[in-house]
mmCIF file of N, CA and C in Angstrom:
data_model
loop_
_atom_site.group_PDB
_atom_site.id
_atom_site.type_symbol
_atom_site.label_atom_id
_atom_site.label_comp_id
_atom_site.label_asym_id
_atom_site.label_seq_id
_atom_site.Cartn_x
_atom_site.Cartn_y
_atom_site.Cartn_z
ATOM 1 N N MET A 1 0.920 -1.071 0.030
ATOM 2 C CA MET A 1 -0.065 -0.071 0.135
ATOM 3 C C MET A 1 0.889 1.102 0.045
ATOM 4 N N HIS A 2 1.227 1.943 -1.052
ATOM 5 C CA HIS A 2 1.937 2.916 -1.127
ATOM 6 C C HIS A 2 1.153 4.166 -0.472
ATOM 7 N N GLU A 3 0.106 4.298 -0.452
ATOM 8 C CA GLU A 3 -0.710 5.420 0.012
ATOM 9 C C GLU A 3 -0.192 5.589 1.623
ATOM 10 N N LEU A 4 0.110 4.692 2.510
ATOM 11 C CA LEU A 4 0.742 4.850 3.720
ATOM 12 C C LEU A 4 2.205 5.593 3.357
ATOM 13 N N THR A 5 3.063 4.961 2.674
ATOM 14 C CA THR A 5 4.128 5.921 2.677
ATOM 15 C C THR A 5 3.972 7.431 2.140
ATOM 16 N N VAL A 6 3.328 7.332 1.040
ATOM 17 C CA VAL A 6 2.775 8.786 0.750
ATOM 18 C C VAL A 6 2.564 9.520 1.955
ATOM 19 N N ALA A 7 1.418 8.966 2.678
ATOM 20 C CA ALA A 7 0.995 9.759 3.672
ATOM 21 C C ALA A 7 1.804 9.878 4.840
ATOM 22 N N ARG A 8 2.925 9.157 5.223
ATOM 23 C CA ARG A 8 3.998 9.313 6.289
ATOM 24 C C ARG A 8 4.788 10.418 5.688
ATOM 25 N N ARG A 9 4.969 10.284 4.523
ATOM 26 C CA ARG A 9 5.859 11.441 3.665
ATOM 27 C C ARG A 9 5.250 12.961 3.987
ATOM 28 N N LEU A 10 3.938 13.050 3.864
ATOM 29 C CA LEU A 10 3.243 14.614 3.478
ATOM 30 C C LEU A 10 3.154 14.718 4.998
ATOM 31 N N VAL A 11 2.653 13.718 5.896
ATOM 32 C CA VAL A 11 2.511 14.138 7.519
ATOM 33 C C VAL A 11 3.993 14.623 7.930
ATOM 34 N N ASP A 12 5.082 14.095 7.656
ATOM 35 C CA ASP A 12 6.215 14.320 8.142
ATOM 36 C C ASP A 12 6.820 15.869 7.807
ATOM 37 N N ARG A 13 6.679 16.227 6.287
ATOM 38 C CA ARG A 13 6.752 17.412 5.679
ATOM 39 C C ARG A 13 5.712 18.541 6.408
ATOM 40 N N ALA A 14 4.574 18.223 6.492
ATOM 41 C CA ALA A 14 3.728 18.957 7.304
ATOM 42 C C ALA A 14 4.022 19.473 8.744
ATOM 43 N N VAL A 15 4.553 18.468 9.505
ATOM 44 C CA VAL A 15 5.010 18.872 10.794
ATOM 45 C C VAL A 15 6.257 19.396 10.740
ATOM 46 N N ALA A 16 7.305 19.404 10.080
ATOM 47 C CA ALA A 16 8.587 19.878 10.108
ATOM 48 C C ALA A 16 8.295 21.369 9.833
ATOM 49 N N THR A 17 7.463 21.573 8.527
ATOM 50 C CA THR A 17 7.235 22.888 8.328
ATOM 51 C C THR A 17 6.444 23.724 9.152
ATOM 52 N N ALA A 18 5.602 23.174 9.938
ATOM 53 C CA ALA A 18 4.780 23.922 10.979
ATOM 54 C C ALA A 18 6.042 24.147 12.122
ATOM 55 N N ARG A 19 6.699 23.305 12.525
ATOM 56 C CA ARG A 19 7.660 23.683 13.520
ATOM 57 C C ARG A 19 8.766 24.744 13.097
ATOM 58 N N ASP A 20 9.238 24.646 11.791
ATOM 59 C CA ASP A 20 9.908 25.791 11.489
ATOM 60 C C ASP A 20 9.400 27.059 11.546
ATOM 61 N N HIS A 21 8.161 27.199 11.696
ATOM 62 C CA HIS A 21 7.267 28.409 11.675
ATOM 63 C C HIS A 21 6.821 28.612 12.898
ATOM 64 N N ASP A 22 7.170 27.693 13.980
ATOM 65 C CA ASP A 22 6.878 27.770 15.319
ATOM 66 C C ASP A 22 5.225 27.636 15.528
ATOM 67 N N ALA A 23 4.926 26.877 14.763
ATOM 68 C CA ALA A 23 3.506 26.451 14.933
ATOM 69 C C ALA A 23 3.403 24.940 15.813
ATOM 70 N N ASP A 24 2.290 25.092 16.598
ATOM 71 C CA ASP A 24 2.120 23.768 17.475
ATOM 72 C C ASP A 24 1.127 22.994 17.079
ATOM 73 N N ARG A 25 0.247 23.608 16.202
ATOM 74 C CA ARG A 25 -0.865 22.891 15.639
ATOM 75 C C ARG A 25 -1.367 23.016 14.060
ATOM 76 N N ILE A 26 -1.349 21.952 13.492
ATOM 77 C CA ILE A 26 -1.871 22.284 11.971
ATOM 78 C C ILE A 26 -3.450 22.199 11.805
ATOM 79 N N ASP A 27 -4.024 23.365 11.368
ATOM 80 C CA ASP A 27 -5.555 23.315 11.093
ATOM 81 C C ASP A 27 -6.013 22.314 9.585
ATOM 82 N N ALA A 28 -5.355 22.455 8.671
ATOM 83 C CA ALA A 28 -5.681 21.918 7.667
ATOM 84 C C ALA A 28 -4.194 21.653 6.569
ATOM 85 N N LEU A 29 -4.357 20.641 5.968
ATOM 86 C CA LEU A 29 -3.534 20.264 5.047
ATOM 87 C C LEU A 29 -4.013 20.294 3.527
ATOM 88 N N THR A 30 -3.588 20.908 2.382
ATOM 89 C CA THR A 30 -4.007 20.828 1.053
ATOM 90 C C THR A 30 -2.909 19.788 0.557
ATOM 91 N N VAL A 31 -3.633 18.704 -0.391
ATOM 92 C CA VAL A 31 -2.625 17.466 -1.063
ATOM 93 C C VAL A 31 -3.083 17.858 -2.343
ATOM 94 N N ARG A 32 -2.101 17.897 -3.301
ATOM 95 C CA ARG A 32 -2.516 17.793 -4.538
ATOM 96 C C ARG A 32 -2.068 16.420 -5.260
ATOM 97 N N ILE A 33 -2.970 15.950 -5.757
ATOM 98 C CA ILE A 33 -2.765 14.476 -6.541
ATOM 99 C C ILE A 33 -3.272 14.411 -7.946
ATOM 100 N N GLY A 34 -2.184 14.302 -8.663
ATOM 101 C CA GLY A 34 -2.334 14.024 -10.083
ATOM 102 C C GLY A 34 -2.958 12.602 -10.391
ATOM 103 N N ALA A 35 -3.866 12.726 -11.410
ATOM 104 C CA ALA A 35 -4.449 11.362 -11.943
ATOM 105 C C ALA A 35 -3.555 10.312 -12.159
ATOM 106 N N ALA A 36 -2.088 10.819 -12.760
ATOM 107 C CA ALA A 36 -1.527 9.339 -13.051
ATOM 108 C C ALA A 36 -0.729 8.807 -11.928
ATOM 109 N N THR A 37 -1.071 9.242 -10.674
ATOM 110 C CA THR A 37 -0.156 8.786 -9.725
ATOM 111 C C THR A 37 -0.770 7.719 -8.920
ATOM 112 N N HIS A 38 -1.952 7.116 -9.303
ATOM 113 C CA HIS A 38 -2.452 6.280 -8.724
ATOM 114 C C HIS A 38 -3.016 6.024 -7.373
ATOM 115 N N VAL A 39 -2.781 7.252 -6.804
ATOM 116 C CA VAL A 39 -3.089 7.527 -5.492
ATOM 117 C C VAL A 39 -4.472 7.540 -5.301
ATOM 118 N N VAL A 40 -5.056 7.282 -4.118
ATOM 119 C CA VAL A 40 -6.634 7.321 -3.865
ATOM 120 C C VAL A 40 -6.691 8.312 -2.913
ATOM 121 N N PRO A 41 -7.667 9.301 -2.867
ATOM 122 C CA PRO A 41 -7.487 10.445 -2.099
ATOM 123 C C PRO A 41 -8.195 9.813 -0.611
ATOM 124 N N ASP A 42 -9.194 8.939 -0.766
ATOM 125 C CA ASP A 42 -9.690 8.953 0.683
ATOM 126 C C ASP A 42 -8.859 7.727 1.282
ATOM 127 N N GLN A 43 -7.932 6.887 0.773
ATOM 128 C CA GLN A 43 -7.157 6.227 1.474
ATOM 129 C C GLN A 43 -5.917 7.073 1.907
ATOM 130 N N ILE A 44 -5.507 8.107 1.263
ATOM 131 C CA ILE A 44 -4.690 8.943 1.706
ATOM 132 C C ILE A 44 -4.924 9.829 2.977
ATOM 133 N N ALA A 45 -6.428 10.050 3.067
ATOM 134 C CA ALA A 45 -6.898 10.766 4.097
ATOM 135 C C ALA A 45 -7.089 9.916 5.435
ATOM 136 N N PHE A 46 -7.170 8.585 5.129
ATOM 137 C CA PHE A 46 -7.244 7.958 6.255
ATOM 138 C C PHE A 46 -6.204 7.486 6.759
ATOM 139 N N CYS A 47 -4.887 7.492 5.993
ATOM 140 C CA CYS A 47 -3.769 7.192 6.233
ATOM 141 C C CYS A 47 -2.913 8.524 7.061
ATOM 142 N N ILE A 48 -3.270 9.531 6.547
ATOM 143 C CA ILE A 48 -2.957 10.678 7.407
ATOM 144 C C ILE A 48 -3.470 10.843 8.460
ATOM 145 N N GLU A 49 -4.819 10.865 8.953
ATOM 146 C CA GLU A 49 -5.567 10.467 10.215
ATOM 147 C C GLU A 49 -4.891 9.427 10.972
ATOM 148 N N THR A 50 -4.622 8.618 10.627
ATOM 149 C CA THR A 50 -3.973 7.307 11.330
ATOM 150 C C THR A 50 -2.430 7.969 11.875
ATOM 151 N N ILE A 51 -1.375 8.281 10.814
ATOM 152 C CA ILE A 51 -0.180 8.507 11.048
ATOM 153 C C ILE A 51 -0.223 10.142 11.975
ATOM 154 N N ALA A 52 -1.070 10.808 11.919
ATOM 155 C CA ALA A 52 -0.855 12.053 12.437
ATOM 156 C C ALA A 52 -1.345 11.901 13.887
ATOM 157 N N GLU A 53 -1.942 11.110 14.515
ATOM 158 C CA GLU A 53 -2.465 10.792 16.158
ATOM 159 C C GLU A 53 -0.881 11.289 16.671
ATOM 160 N N GLY A 54 -1.103 12.452 17.372
ATOM 161 C CA GLY A 54 0.177 12.419 18.633
ATOM 162 C C GLY A 54 0.752 13.261 18.008
ATOM 163 N N THR A 55 0.716 14.118 16.644
ATOM 164 C CA THR A 55 1.544 15.245 16.133
ATOM 165 C C THR A 55 0.764 16.469 15.986
ATOM 166 N N PRO A 56 1.458 17.431 15.861
ATOM 167 C CA PRO A 56 0.532 18.772 15.590
ATOM 168 C C PRO A 56 -0.382 18.695 14.250
ATOM 169 N N ALA A 57 -0.258 17.724 13.429
ATOM 170 C CA ALA A 57 -1.196 17.801 12.489
ATOM 171 C C ALA A 57 -2.469 16.677 13.007
ATOM 172 N N GLU A 58 -2.762 16.202 14.161
ATOM 173 C CA GLU A 58 -3.764 15.425 14.708
ATOM 174 C C GLU A 58 -4.948 16.186 14.531
ATOM 175 N N ASP A 59 -6.054 16.002 13.870
ATOM 176 C CA ASP A 59 -7.250 16.468 14.003
ATOM 177 C C ASP A 59 -7.212 17.830 12.475
ATOM 178 N N ALA A 60 -6.140 17.551 11.632
ATOM 179 C CA ALA A 60 -6.289 18.506 10.797
ATOM 180 C C ALA A 60 -7.265 18.191 9.416
ATOM 181 N N THR A 61 -7.905 18.976 9.004
ATOM 182 C CA THR A 61 -8.747 18.773 7.980
ATOM 183 C C THR A 61 -7.929 18.625 6.592
ATOM 184 N N VAL A 62 -8.115 17.623 6.024
ATOM 185 C CA VAL A 62 -7.530 17.167 4.866
ATOM 186 C C VAL A 62 -8.273 17.337 3.337
ATOM 187 N N ARG A 63 -7.778 18.388 2.597
ATOM 188 C CA ARG A 63 -8.216 18.666 1.492
ATOM 189 C C ARG A 63 -7.419 18.382 0.270
ATOM 190 N N PHE A 64 -8.054 18.177 -1.017
ATOM 191 C CA PHE A 64 -7.544 17.725 -2.212
ATOM 192 C C PHE A 64 -7.793 18.387 -3.203
ATOM 193 N N GLU A 65 -6.354 18.942 -3.939
ATOM 194 C CA GLU A 65 -6.411 19.326 -5.303
ATOM 195 C C GLU A 65 -6.042 18.056 -6.021
ATOM 196 N N ARG A 66 -7.139 17.745 -7.277
ATOM 197 C CA ARG A 66 -6.784 16.842 -8.351
ATOM 198 C C ARG A 66 -6.292 17.351 -9.281
ATOM 199 N N VAL A 67 -5.535 16.926 -9.971
ATOM 200 C CA VAL A 67 -4.873 17.496 -11.357
ATOM 201 C C VAL A 67 -5.084 16.265 -12.385
ATOM 202 N N PRO A 68 -5.590 16.710 -13.380
ATOM 203 C CA PRO A 68 -5.748 15.853 -14.464
ATOM 204 C C PRO A 68 -4.742 15.419 -15.387
ATOM 205 N N ALA A 69 -4.500 14.318 -15.672
ATOM 206 C CA ALA A 69 -3.599 13.717 -16.433
ATOM 207 C C ALA A 69 -3.833 14.413 -17.975
ATOM 208 N N ARG A 70 -2.532 14.911 -18.517
ATOM 209 C CA ARG A 70 -2.134 15.557 -19.775
ATOM 210 C C ARG A 70 -1.061 14.739 -20.384
ATOM 211 N N GLY A 71 -1.243 15.082 -21.675
ATOM 212 C CA GLY A 71 0.216 14.224 -22.536
ATOM 213 C C GLY A 71 -0.092 14.754 -23.682
ATOM 214 N N GLU A 72 1.131 14.122 -24.357
ATOM 215 C CA GLU A 72 1.731 14.950 -25.723
ATOM 216 C C GLU A 72 2.087 13.612 -26.411
ATOM 217 N N CYS A 73 1.468 13.648 -27.982
ATOM 218 C CA CYS A 73 1.974 12.416 -28.824
ATOM 219 C C CYS A 73 3.023 12.759 -29.767
ATOM 220 N N ALA A 74 3.430 12.151 -30.386
ATOM 221 C CA ALA A 74 4.579 12.262 -31.649
ATOM 222 C C ALA A 74 3.889 12.612 -32.627
ATOM 223 N N CYS A 75 2.736 12.511 -32.816
ATOM 224 C CA CYS A 75 1.849 12.922 -34.200
ATOM 225 C C CYS A 75 1.446 14.182 -33.851
ATOM 226 N N GLY A 76 1.640 15.141 -32.698
ATOM 227 C CA GLY A 76 1.247 16.555 -32.552
ATOM 228 C C GLY A 76 -0.220 16.580 -31.621
ATOM 229 N N TRP A 77 -0.719 15.527 -31.330
ATOM 230 C CA TRP A 77 -1.976 15.763 -30.219
ATOM 231 C C TRP A 77 -1.180 15.899 -29.140
ATOM 232 N N ALA A 78 -1.952 16.896 -28.334
ATOM 233 C CA ALA A 78 -1.545 17.412 -26.823
ATOM 234 C C ALA A 78 -3.204 17.633 -26.183
ATOM 235 N N GLY A 79 -3.116 17.180 -25.179
ATOM 236 C CA GLY A 79 -4.569 17.547 -24.314
ATOM 237 C C GLY A 79 -4.771 16.484 -23.032
ATOM 238 N N GLU A 80 -5.638 16.525 -22.652
ATOM 239 C CA GLU A 80 -6.165 15.816 -21.310
ATOM 240 C C GLU A 80 -6.282 14.242 -21.798
ATOM 241 N N LEU A 81 -5.993 13.324 -20.834
ATOM 242 C CA LEU A 81 -6.191 12.034 -21.181
ATOM 243 C C LEU A 81 -7.275 11.649 -20.409
ATOM 244 N N ASP A 82 -8.254 10.695 -21.199
ATOM 245 C CA ASP A 82 -9.370 9.979 -20.513
ATOM 246 C C ASP A 82 -8.584 9.090 -19.454
ATOM 247 N N THR A 83 -9.807 8.905 -18.417
ATOM 248 C CA THR A 83 -9.162 7.775 -17.539
ATOM 249 C C THR A 83 -9.894 6.525 -17.659
ATOM 250 N N LEU A 84 -9.308 5.318 -17.425
ATOM 251 C CA LEU A 84 -9.883 4.189 -17.710
ATOM 252 C C LEU A 84 -10.717 3.753 -16.589
ATOM 253 N N ALA A 85 -12.021 3.133 -17.158
ATOM 254 C CA ALA A 85 -12.869 3.053 -16.007
ATOM 255 C C ALA A 85 -12.926 1.821 -15.040
ATOM 256 N N ASP A 86 -11.895 0.673 -15.993
ATOM 257 C CA ASP A 86 -11.822 -0.311 -15.145
ATOM 258 C C ASP A 86 -10.545 -0.819 -14.300
ATOM 259 N N THR A 87 -10.182 0.592 -13.570
ATOM 260 C CA THR A 87 -9.140 0.548 -12.600
ATOM 261 C C THR A 87 -9.635 1.150 -11.176
ATOM 262 N N VAL A 88 -8.939 0.725 -10.311
ATOM 263 C CA VAL A 88 -9.642 1.169 -8.979
ATOM 264 C C VAL A 88 -9.435 2.714 -9.029
ATOM 265 N N ALA A 89 -8.222 3.247 -9.493
ATOM 266 C CA ALA A 89 -7.808 4.907 -9.058
ATOM 267 C C ALA A 89 -8.151 5.564 -10.074
ATOM 268 N N GLY A 90 -8.923 5.231 -11.479
ATOM 269 C CA GLY A 90 -8.740 5.873 -12.501
ATOM 270 C C GLY A 90 -7.792 6.314 -13.253
ATOM 271 N N ALA A 91 -7.088 5.090 -13.680
ATOM 272 C CA ALA A 91 -5.566 5.562 -14.316
ATOM 273 C C ALA A 91 -5.920 6.132 -15.728
ATOM 274 N N PRO A 92 -5.124 7.275 -15.933
ATOM 275 C CA PRO A 92 -5.195 7.939 -17.297
ATOM 276 C C PRO A 92 -5.050 6.634 -18.434
ATOM 277 N N ASP A 93 -5.495 6.609 -19.441
ATOM 278 C CA ASP A 93 -5.205 5.605 -20.582
ATOM 279 C C ASP A 93 -4.342 6.659 -21.441
ATOM 280 N N ARG A 94 -3.059 6.027 -21.737
ATOM 281 C CA ARG A 94 -2.025 6.622 -22.189
ATOM 282 C C ARG A 94 -1.698 6.257 -23.336
ATOM 283 N N ARG A 95 -2.839 6.055 -24.389
ATOM 284 C CA ARG A 95 -2.946 5.956 -25.605
ATOM 285 C C ARG A 95 -3.412 7.123 -26.065
ATOM 286 N N CYS A 96 -2.770 7.718 -27.686
ATOM 287 C CA CYS A 96 -3.089 9.012 -27.958
ATOM 288 C C CYS A 96 -4.707 8.509 -28.457
ATOM 289 N N PRO A 97 -5.695 9.295 -28.490
ATOM 290 C CA PRO A 97 -6.999 9.557 -28.937
ATOM 291 C C PRO A 97 -6.968 9.545 -30.410
ATOM 292 N N GLU A 98 -5.823 10.002 -30.974
ATOM 293 C CA GLU A 98 -5.784 10.412 -32.151
ATOM 294 C C GLU A 98 -5.324 9.229 -33.413
ATOM 295 N N CYS A 99 -4.314 8.666 -32.889
ATOM 296 C CA CYS A 99 -3.450 7.705 -33.496
ATOM 297 C C CYS A 99 -3.310 6.190 -32.973
ATOM 298 N N GLY A 100 -3.425 6.538 -31.669
ATOM 299 C CA GLY A 100 -3.628 5.076 -30.818
ATOM 300 C C GLY A 100 -1.780 4.969 -30.406
ATOM 301 N N GLY A 101 -1.107 5.625 -30.669
ATOM 302 C CA GLY A 101 0.431 5.722 -30.312
ATOM 303 C C GLY A 101 0.557 5.956 -28.879
ATOM 304 N N GLY A 102 1.433 5.894 -28.142
ATOM 305 C CA GLY A 102 1.741 5.911 -26.793
ATOM 306 C C GLY A 102 1.998 7.668 -26.638
ATOM 307 N N VAL A 103 1.582 8.089 -25.238
ATOM 308 C CA VAL A 103 1.680 9.348 -25.297
ATOM 309 C C VAL A 103 2.670 9.520 -23.875
ATOM 310 N N THR A 104 3.430 10.883 -24.091
ATOM 311 C CA THR A 104 4.317 11.355 -23.122
ATOM 312 C C THR A 104 3.562 12.230 -21.859
ATOM 313 N N LEU A 105 3.554 11.887 -20.471
ATOM 314 C CA LEU A 105 2.717 12.690 -19.577
ATOM 315 C C LEU A 105 3.373 14.073 -19.438
ATOM 316 N N THR A 106 2.559 15.129 -19.499
ATOM 317 C CA THR A 106 2.804 16.195 -19.167
ATOM 318 C C THR A 106 2.529 16.711 -17.915
ATOM 319 N N ALA A 107 1.520 16.085 -17.182
ATOM 320 C CA ALA A 107 1.030 16.679 -16.216
ATOM 321 C C ALA A 107 -0.006 15.386 -15.277
ATOM 322 N N GLY A 108 -0.312 15.765 -14.349
ATOM 323 C CA GLY A 108 -0.855 14.381 -13.624
ATOM 324 C C GLY A 108 0.135 13.639 -12.804
ATOM 325 N N THR A 109 1.373 13.787 -12.795
ATOM 326 C CA THR A 109 2.132 12.835 -11.807
ATOM 327 C C THR A 109 2.617 13.643 -10.314
ATOM 328 N N GLU A 110 1.687 14.753 -10.255
ATOM 329 C CA GLU A 110 2.056 15.538 -9.000
ATOM 330 C C GLU A 110 1.558 14.651 -7.748
ATOM 331 N N CYS A 111 2.034 15.015 -6.439
ATOM 332 C CA CYS A 111 1.640 14.479 -5.460
ATOM 333 C C CYS A 111 2.659 15.186 -4.250
ATOM 334 N N GLY A 112 1.903 15.908 -3.631
ATOM 335 C CA GLY A 112 2.728 16.870 -2.617
ATOM 336 C C GLY A 112 1.480 17.782 -1.954
ATOM 337 N N LEU A 113 2.384 18.338 -0.905
ATOM 338 C CA LEU A 113 1.474 19.568 0.037
ATOM 339 C C LEU A 113 1.349 20.715 -0.744
ATOM 340 N N THR A 114 0.576 21.365 -0.846
ATOM 341 C CA THR A 114 0.582 22.440 -1.291
ATOM 342 C C THR A 114 0.277 23.812 -0.633
ATOM 343 N N ARG A 115 -0.419 23.315 0.604
ATOM 344 C CA ARG A 115 -0.738 24.183 1.633
ATOM 345 C C ARG A 115 -0.970 23.629 3.200
ATOM 346 N N ILE A 116 -0.408 24.340 4.223
ATOM 347 C CA ILE A 116 -0.567 24.154 5.245
ATOM 348 C C ILE A 116 -1.157 25.105 6.286
ATOM 349 N N GLU A 117 -2.109 25.016 6.873
ATOM 350 C CA GLU A 117 -2.724 26.062 7.582
ATOM 351 C C GLU A 117 -2.550 25.977 9.092
ATOM 352 N N THR A 118 -2.395 26.577 9.636
ATOM 353 C CA THR A 118 -1.946 26.653 11.090
ATOM 354 C C THR A 118 -2.718 28.017 11.924
ATOM 355 N N PRO A 119 -2.770 27.909 13.032
ATOM 356 C CA PRO A 119 -3.514 29.140 13.976
ATOM 357 C C PRO A 119 -2.746 30.299 13.409
ATOM 358 N N ASP A 120 -3.274 31.530 13.728
ATOM 359 C CA ASP A 120 -2.691 32.540 13.542
ATOM 360 C C ASP A 120 -1.879 32.747 14.785
ATOM 361 N N PRO A 121 -0.614 33.143 15.139
ATOM 362 C CA PRO A 121 -0.109 33.288 16.023
ATOM 363 C C PRO A 121 -0.454 34.527 16.974
ATOM 364 N N ARG A 122 -0.778 35.521 16.184
ATOM 365 C CA ARG A 122 -1.519 36.540 17.043
ATOM 366 C C ARG A 122 -2.972 36.506 17.768
ATOM 367 N N ASP A 123 -3.746 35.186 17.496
ATOM 368 C CA ASP A 123 -4.850 35.082 17.842
ATOM 369 C C ASP A 123 -4.282 34.421 19.759
ATOM 370 N N THR A 124 -5.121 34.806 20.513
ATOM 371 C CA THR A 124 -4.671 34.378 21.978
ATOM 372 C C THR A 124 -6.124 34.104 22.484
ATOM 373 N N HIS A 125 -6.062 32.933 23.286
ATOM 374 C CA HIS A 125 -7.182 32.639 23.886
ATOM 375 C C HIS A 125 -6.989 32.248 25.280
ATOM 376 N N PRO A 126 -7.604 33.195 26.199
ATOM 377 C CA PRO A 126 -7.494 33.455 27.459
ATOM 378 C C PRO A 126 -7.629 32.017 28.382
#
């Protein structure tokens, strides 16, 4: 299950970044996931929730930004790739819709944190 490894990397990076900015709590994480990564957002959210227990990311809201798979073909075609319906993660079809040849991915392989939200340090609660 590579989602567990991905989630561990995301939580570790979020916690390190929060600590670098003197934040003792993370309110929300935004994760960008490309369609060609085969990463399932629901599984990532579950793994993050489990891994984050006892860390500043415990109870953080997890949001996702999906990046569609895009590609280019030697025939000149470029565009968004359709996803294959018979796969668990909706993997992109890497065949050119114009000529049937293979395409080179140009987008959709991203997987990482894009935003970490922490409480405003100016907020004080008596």
